[in-house]
């Protein structure tokens, strides 16, 4: 089956700094990648859809200048949380979609901003 | 963001009992998916449903795609302690062209007492 590697699994950063999260497909080419955010005891909320080679599409209420998404290749998408603040602390999960395997999720990144 | 209504919110059962949870939406979906999420991990696909009325099993799990395409249920028979976790339904919206995004349910926390 499809394997998605998400890195780092957890990160603690100071308020005002930026954090980059990587999502990598190890064994298939993903034309579309999705980024989700999950607050404690809540469901996964879609933040943006990332298509290789084009600009990401953001969901309503998600600031595109704060959550920078780069989908430079068919195997890598990155999410950068810029000028992070404590309210950005959350569990971020990527999902890749491929024709053969459908949707496959990364293991998530726990971001804590102090 | 949009979410699906999932019930019950939580269940506390004895090992060996059967479990049932469902998901409803005001929107029509062309695909229903059921996921399990363990703490600190990304969701893992349990069952995928692609046709209205479809009934699919995966071991002790059985799920059905509602005839109206606006609901789905998941049953777990003879629960075991490792069934503990959060279960999410997800619907794939109809959308032409690009890969359809998933909308997640609010989740059902399952606790199984040995």
CSV table of N, CA and C in Angstrom, one decimal, chain B residues 3-104:
chain,number,residue,atom,x,y,z
B,3,UNK,N,-18.6,20.0,8.4
B,3,UNK,CA,-18.4,18.7,9.1
B,3,UNK,C,-19.7,17.9,8.9
B,4,UNK,N,-19.5,16.6,9.1
B,4,UNK,CA,-20.6,15.7,9.1
B,4,UNK,C,-21.0,15.4,10.5
B,5,UNK,N,-22.3,15.2,10.7
B,5,UNK,CA,-22.8,14.9,12.1
B,5,UNK,C,-22.6,13.4,12.3
B,6,UNK,N,-21.8,13.1,13.4
B,6,UNK,CA,-21.6,11.7,13.7
B,6,UNK,C,-22.1,11.4,15.1
B,7,UNK,N,-22.7,10.2,15.3
B,7,UNK,CA,-23.1,9.9,16.6
B,7,UNK,C,-23.0,8.4,16.8
B,8,UNK,N,-22.8,7.9,18.1
B,8,UNK,CA,-22.7,8.8,19.2
B,8,UNK,C,-21.4,9.5,19.3
B,9,UNK,N,-21.3,10.4,20.2
B,9,UNK,CA,-20.0,11.2,20.4
B,9,UNK,C,-19.0,10.3,21.1
B,10,UNK,N,-19.5,9.4,22.0
B,10,UNK,CA,-18.6,8.5,22.7
B,10,UNK,C,-19.3,7.3,23.1
B,11,UNK,N,-18.6,6.2,23.3
B,11,UNK,CA,-19.2,4.9,23.7
B,11,UNK,C,-18.3,4.2,24.7
B,12,UNK,N,-18.8,3.7,25.7
B,12,UNK,CA,-18.0,2.9,26.7
B,12,UNK,C,-18.7,1.6,26.8
B,13,UNK,N,-18.0,0.6,26.3
B,13,UNK,CA,-18.6,-0.8,26.3
B,13,UNK,C,-17.8,-1.8,26.9
B,14,UNK,N,-18.3,-3.0,27.1
B,14,UNK,CA,-17.6,-4.2,27.6
B,14,UNK,C,-17.1,-4.9,26.4
B,15,UNK,N,-15.9,-5.6,26.6
B,15,UNK,CA,-15.3,-6.4,25.5
B,15,UNK,C,-16.4,-7.5,25.1
B,16,UNK,N,-16.5,-7.7,23.8
B,16,UNK,CA,-17.4,-8.7,23.3
B,16,UNK,C,-18.7,-8.1,22.8
B,17,UNK,N,-19.0,-6.9,23.2
B,17,UNK,CA,-20.2,-6.2,22.8
B,17,UNK,C,-20.1,-5.7,21.3
B,18,UNK,N,-21.3,-5.6,20.7
B,18,UNK,CA,-21.3,-5.0,19.3
B,18,UNK,C,-21.5,-3.5,19.4
B,19,UNK,N,-21.0,-2.8,18.4
B,19,UNK,CA,-21.0,-1.3,18.4
B,19,UNK,C,-21.6,-0.8,17.1
B,20,UNK,N,-22.3,0.2,17.2
B,20,UNK,CA,-22.8,0.8,16.0
B,20,UNK,C,-22.7,2.4,16.1
B,21,UNK,N,-22.3,3.0,15.0
B,21,UNK,CA,-22.2,4.4,14.9
B,21,UNK,C,-22.6,4.9,13.5
B,22,UNK,N,-23.1,6.1,13.4
B,22,UNK,CA,-23.5,6.6,12.1
B,22,UNK,C,-23.1,8.0,11.9
B,23,UNK,N,-23.3,8.3,10.6
B,23,UNK,CA,-22.9,9.6,10.1
B,23,UNK,C,-24.0,10.2,9.2
B,24,UNK,N,-24.4,11.4,9.4
B,24,UNK,CA,-25.4,12.0,8.5
B,24,UNK,C,-25.0,13.3,8.0
B,25,UNK,N,-25.5,13.7,6.8
B,25,UNK,CA,-25.1,14.9,6.2
B,25,UNK,C,-26.3,15.6,5.5
B,26,UNK,N,-26.2,16.8,5.3
B,26,UNK,CA,-27.3,17.5,4.4
B,26,UNK,C,-26.8,17.5,3.0
B,27,UNK,N,-25.6,17.1,2.7
B,27,UNK,CA,-25.1,17.1,1.3
B,27,UNK,C,-25.0,15.6,0.8
B,28,UNK,N,-25.1,15.5,-0.4
B,28,UNK,CA,-24.9,14.2,-1.1
B,28,UNK,C,-23.4,13.9,-1.3
B,29,UNK,N,-23.0,12.7,-1.0
B,29,UNK,CA,-21.6,12.3,-1.2
B,29,UNK,C,-21.6,11.1,-2.2
B,30,UNK,N,-20.5,11.1,-2.9
B,30,UNK,CA,-20.3,10.0,-3.9
B,30,UNK,C,-19.4,8.9,-3.3
B,31,UNK,N,-18.8,9.1,-2.2
B,31,UNK,CA,-18.0,8.1,-1.5
B,31,UNK,C,-18.1,8.4,0.0
B,32,UNK,N,-18.2,7.3,0.7
B,32,UNK,CA,-18.1,7.3,2.2
B,32,UNK,C,-16.9,6.5,2.6
B,33,UNK,N,-16.2,7.0,3.6
B,33,UNK,CA,-15.0,6.3,4.1
B,33,UNK,C,-15.1,6.3,5.6
B,34,UNK,N,-14.6,5.2,6.2
B,34,UNK,CA,-14.6,5.1,7.7
B,34,UNK,C,-13.1,5.0,8.1
B,35,UNK,N,-12.7,5.8,9.1
B,35,UNK,CA,-11.3,5.8,9.5
B,35,UNK,C,-11.2,5.5,11.0
B,36,UNK,N,-10.1,5.0,11.5
B,36,UNK,CA,-9.8,4.9,12.9
B,36,UNK,C,-8.5,5.7,13.2
B,37,UNK,N,-8.6,6.5,14.3
B,37,UNK,CA,-7.4,7.2,14.6
B,37,UNK,C,-7.0,6.9,16.1
B,38,UNK,N,-5.7,6.5,16.2
B,38,UNK,CA,-5.1,6.3,17.5
B,38,UNK,C,-4.5,7.6,18.0
B,39,UNK,N,-4.3,7.7,19.3
B,39,UNK,CA,-3.7,9.0,19.8
B,39,UNK,C,-2.4,9.3,19.2
B,40,UNK,N,-2.2,10.5,18.7
B,40,UNK,CA,-1.0,11.0,18.1
B,40,UNK,C,-0.6,10.4,16.8
B,41,UNK,N,-1.6,9.8,16.1
B,41,UNK,CA,-1.4,9.2,14.8
B,41,UNK,C,-2.4,9.8,13.8
B,42,UNK,N,-2.1,9.6,12.5
B,42,UNK,CA,-3.0,10.0,11.5
B,42,UNK,C,-4.1,8.9,11.3
B,43,UNK,N,-5.2,9.2,10.7
B,43,UNK,CA,-6.3,8.3,10.5
B,43,UNK,C,-5.9,7.1,9.6
B,44,UNK,N,-6.4,6.0,9.9
B,44,UNK,CA,-6.1,4.8,9.0
B,44,UNK,C,-7.5,4.3,8.5
B,45,UNK,N,-7.5,4.1,7.2
B,45,UNK,CA,-8.7,3.7,6.5
B,45,UNK,C,-9.2,2.3,6.9
B,46,UNK,N,-10.5,2.2,7.3
B,46,UNK,CA,-11.1,0.9,7.6
B,46,UNK,C,-11.9,0.3,6.5
B,47,UNK,N,-12.8,1.1,6.0
B,47,UNK,CA,-13.7,0.7,4.9
B,47,UNK,C,-14.0,1.8,4.0
B,48,UNK,N,-14.1,1.5,2.7
B,48,UNK,CA,-14.5,2.5,1.7
B,48,UNK,C,-15.8,2.0,1.0
B,49,UNK,N,-16.7,3.0,0.8
B,49,UNK,CA,-18.0,2.7,0.2
B,49,UNK,C,-18.2,3.6,-1.0
B,50,UNK,N,-18.5,3.0,-2.2
B,50,UNK,CA,-18.6,3.8,-3.4
B,50,UNK,C,-19.9,3.9,-4.1
B,51,UNK,N,-20.9,3.1,-3.6
B,51,UNK,CA,-22.2,3.1,-4.2
B,51,UNK,C,-23.3,3.1,-3.2
B,52,UNK,N,-24.4,3.9,-3.5
B,52,UNK,CA,-25.5,4.0,-2.6
B,52,UNK,C,-26.1,2.6,-2.4
B,53,UNK,N,-26.3,2.2,-1.1
B,53,UNK,CA,-26.8,0.9,-0.8
B,53,UNK,C,-25.8,-0.1,-0.5
B,54,UNK,N,-24.6,0.2,-0.9
B,54,UNK,CA,-23.5,-0.8,-0.7
B,54,UNK,C,-23.2,-1.1,0.7
B,55,UNK,N,-23.1,-2.4,1.0
B,55,UNK,CA,-22.8,-3.0,2.3
B,55,UNK,C,-21.4,-3.7,2.2
B,56,UNK,N,-20.5,-3.3,3.0
B,56,UNK,CA,-19.1,-3.8,2.8
B,56,UNK,C,-18.6,-4.3,4.2
B,57,UNK,N,-17.9,-5.4,4.2
B,57,UNK,CA,-17.3,-5.9,5.5
B,57,UNK,C,-15.8,-6.0,5.4
B,58,UNK,N,-15.2,-5.8,6.6
B,58,UNK,CA,-13.8,-5.9,6.7
B,58,UNK,C,-13.5,-6.6,8.1
B,59,UNK,N,-13.5,-7.9,8.1
B,59,UNK,CA,-13.3,-8.6,9.3
B,59,UNK,C,-14.6,-8.4,10.2
B,60,UNK,N,-14.4,-7.9,11.4
B,60,UNK,CA,-15.5,-7.7,12.3
B,60,UNK,C,-16.2,-6.3,12.0
B,61,UNK,N,-15.8,-5.6,11.0
B,61,UNK,CA,-16.4,-4.3,10.7
B,61,UNK,C,-17.3,-4.4,9.5
B,62,UNK,N,-18.4,-3.8,9.6
B,62,UNK,CA,-19.4,-3.7,8.5
B,62,UNK,C,-19.8,-2.3,8.3
B,63,UNK,N,-19.9,-1.8,7.1
B,63,UNK,CA,-20.4,-0.4,6.9
B,63,UNK,C,-21.3,-0.4,5.7
B,64,UNK,N,-22.2,0.5,5.7
B,64,UNK,CA,-23.2,0.7,4.6
B,64,UNK,C,-23.3,2.1,4.2
B,65,UNK,N,-23.4,2.3,2.9
B,65,UNK,CA,-23.6,3.6,2.2
B,65,UNK,C,-25.1,3.8,2.1
B,66,UNK,N,-25.7,4.8,2.7
B,66,UNK,CA,-27.1,5.0,2.7
B,66,UNK,C,-27.7,5.2,1.3
B,67,UNK,N,-28.9,4.8,1.2
B,67,UNK,CA,-29.6,4.9,-0.1
B,67,UNK,C,-29.7,6.3,-0.6
B,68,UNK,N,-29.9,7.3,0.4
B,68,UNK,CA,-30.1,8.7,0.0
B,68,UNK,C,-28.7,9.3,-0.3
B,69,UNK,N,-27.6,8.6,0.0
B,69,UNK,CA,-26.2,9.1,-0.2
B,69,UNK,C,-25.9,10.2,0.8
B,70,UNK,N,-26.7,10.3,1.8
B,70,UNK,CA,-26.5,11.4,2.8
B,70,UNK,C,-26.1,10.8,4.2
B,71,UNK,N,-26.0,9.5,4.2
B,71,UNK,CA,-25.7,8.9,5.5
B,71,UNK,C,-24.9,7.5,5.3
B,72,UNK,N,-24.3,7.1,6.4
B,72,UNK,CA,-23.6,5.9,6.4
B,72,UNK,C,-23.5,5.4,7.9
B,73,UNK,N,-23.4,4.1,8.1
B,73,UNK,CA,-23.2,3.5,9.4
B,73,UNK,C,-22.0,2.6,9.4
B,74,UNK,N,-21.4,2.4,10.6
B,74,UNK,CA,-20.3,1.4,10.8
B,74,UNK,C,-20.7,0.6,12.0
B,75,UNK,N,-20.6,-0.7,11.8
B,75,UNK,CA,-20.8,-1.7,12.9
B,75,UNK,C,-19.5,-2.4,13.2
B,76,UNK,N,-19.3,-2.6,14.5
B,76,UNK,CA,-18.1,-3.4,14.9
B,76,UNK,C,-18.7,-4.5,15.8
B,77,UNK,N,-18.5,-5.8,15.4
B,77,UNK,CA,-19.0,-6.9,16.2
B,77,UNK,C,-17.9,-7.4,17.1
B,78,UNK,N,-18.4,-8.0,18.2
B,78,UNK,CA,-17.5,-8.7,19.2
B,78,UNK,C,-16.3,-7.8,19.5
B,79,UNK,N,-16.5,-6.6,20.0
B,79,UNK,CA,-15.4,-5.7,20.3
B,79,UNK,C,-14.3,-6.3,21.1
B,80,UNK,N,-13.1,-5.8,20.9
B,80,UNK,CA,-11.9,-6.2,21.6
B,80,UNK,C,-11.2,-5.0,22.1
B,81,UNK,N,-10.3,-5.1,23.1
B,81,UNK,CA,-9.6,-3.9,23.7
B,81,UNK,C,-8.9,-3.1,22.6
B,82,UNK,N,-8.3,-3.7,21.6
B,82,UNK,CA,-7.6,-2.9,20.6
B,82,UNK,C,-8.5,-2.1,19.7
B,83,UNK,N,-9.8,-2.2,19.8
B,83,UNK,CA,-10.7,-1.4,19.0
B,83,UNK,C,-10.8,0.0,19.6
B,84,UNK,N,-10.2,0.2,20.7
B,84,UNK,CA,-10.2,1.5,21.3
B,84,UNK,C,-9.6,2.6,20.4
B,85,UNK,N,-10.3,3.7,20.3
B,85,UNK,CA,-9.8,4.8,19.5
B,85,UNK,C,-10.9,5.7,19.1
B,86,UNK,N,-10.6,6.6,18.2
B,86,UNK,CA,-11.6,7.5,17.7
B,86,UNK,C,-11.9,7.1,16.2
B,87,UNK,N,-13.2,7.0,15.9
B,87,UNK,CA,-13.6,6.6,14.6
B,87,UNK,C,-14.2,7.8,13.9
B,88,UNK,N,-13.8,8.0,12.7
B,88,UNK,CA,-14.3,9.1,11.9
B,88,UNK,C,-14.9,8.6,10.6
B,89,UNK,N,-16.1,9.1,10.2
B,89,UNK,CA,-16.6,9.0,8.9
B,89,UNK,C,-16.0,10.1,8.1
B,90,UNK,N,-16.0,9.9,6.8
B,90,UNK,CA,-15.6,11.0,5.9
B,90,UNK,C,-16.3,10.8,4.6
B,91,UNK,N,-16.8,11.9,4.1
B,91,UNK,CA,-17.5,11.9,2.8
B,91,UNK,C,-16.8,12.7,1.7
B,92,UNK,N,-16.8,12.1,0.5
B,92,UNK,CA,-16.1,12.8,-0.6
B,92,UNK,C,-17.2,13.6,-1.4
B,93,UNK,N,-17.0,14.9,-1.5
B,93,UNK,CA,-17.9,15.7,-2.1
B,93,UNK,C,-17.9,15.5,-3.6
B,94,UNK,N,-19.0,15.7,-4.3
B,94,UNK,CA,-19.0,15.7,-5.7
B,94,UNK,C,-18.4,17.0,-6.2
B,95,UNK,N,-17.5,16.9,-7.1
B,95,UNK,CA,-16.9,18.1,-7.6
B,95,UNK,C,-16.1,17.7,-8.9
B,96,UNK,N,-16.5,18.4,-10.0
B,96,UNK,CA,-15.9,18.1,-11.3
B,96,UNK,C,-14.4,18.4,-11.3
B,97,UNK,N,-13.6,17.8,-12.1
B,97,UNK,CA,-12.3,18.2,-12.4
B,97,UNK,C,-11.3,17.6,-11.4
B,98,UNK,N,-10.8,18.5,-10.5
B,98,UNK,CA,-9.7,18.1,-9.5
B,98,UNK,C,-10.2,17.0,-8.5
B,99,UNK,N,-9.2,16.4,-7.8
B,99,UNK,CA,-9.5,15.4,-6.8
B,99,UNK,C,-10.5,16.0,-5.8
B,100,UNK,N,-11.5,15.2,-5.5
B,100,UNK,CA,-12.5,15.7,-4.5
B,100,UNK,C,-11.9,15.6,-3.1
B,101,UNK,N,-12.2,16.6,-2.3
B,101,UNK,CA,-11.7,16.7,-1.0
B,101,UNK,C,-12.7,15.9,0.0
B,102,UNK,N,-12.1,15.5,1.1
B,102,UNK,CA,-12.9,14.8,2.1
B,102,UNK,C,-13.4,15.7,3.2
B,103,UNK,N,-14.6,15.5,3.6
B,103,UNK,CA,-15.2,16.2,4.8
B,103,UNK,C,-15.3,15.1,5.9
B,104,UNK,N,-14.8,15.5,7.1
B,104,UNK,CA,-14.8,14.5,8.1
B,104,UNK,C,-16.0,14.7,9.1
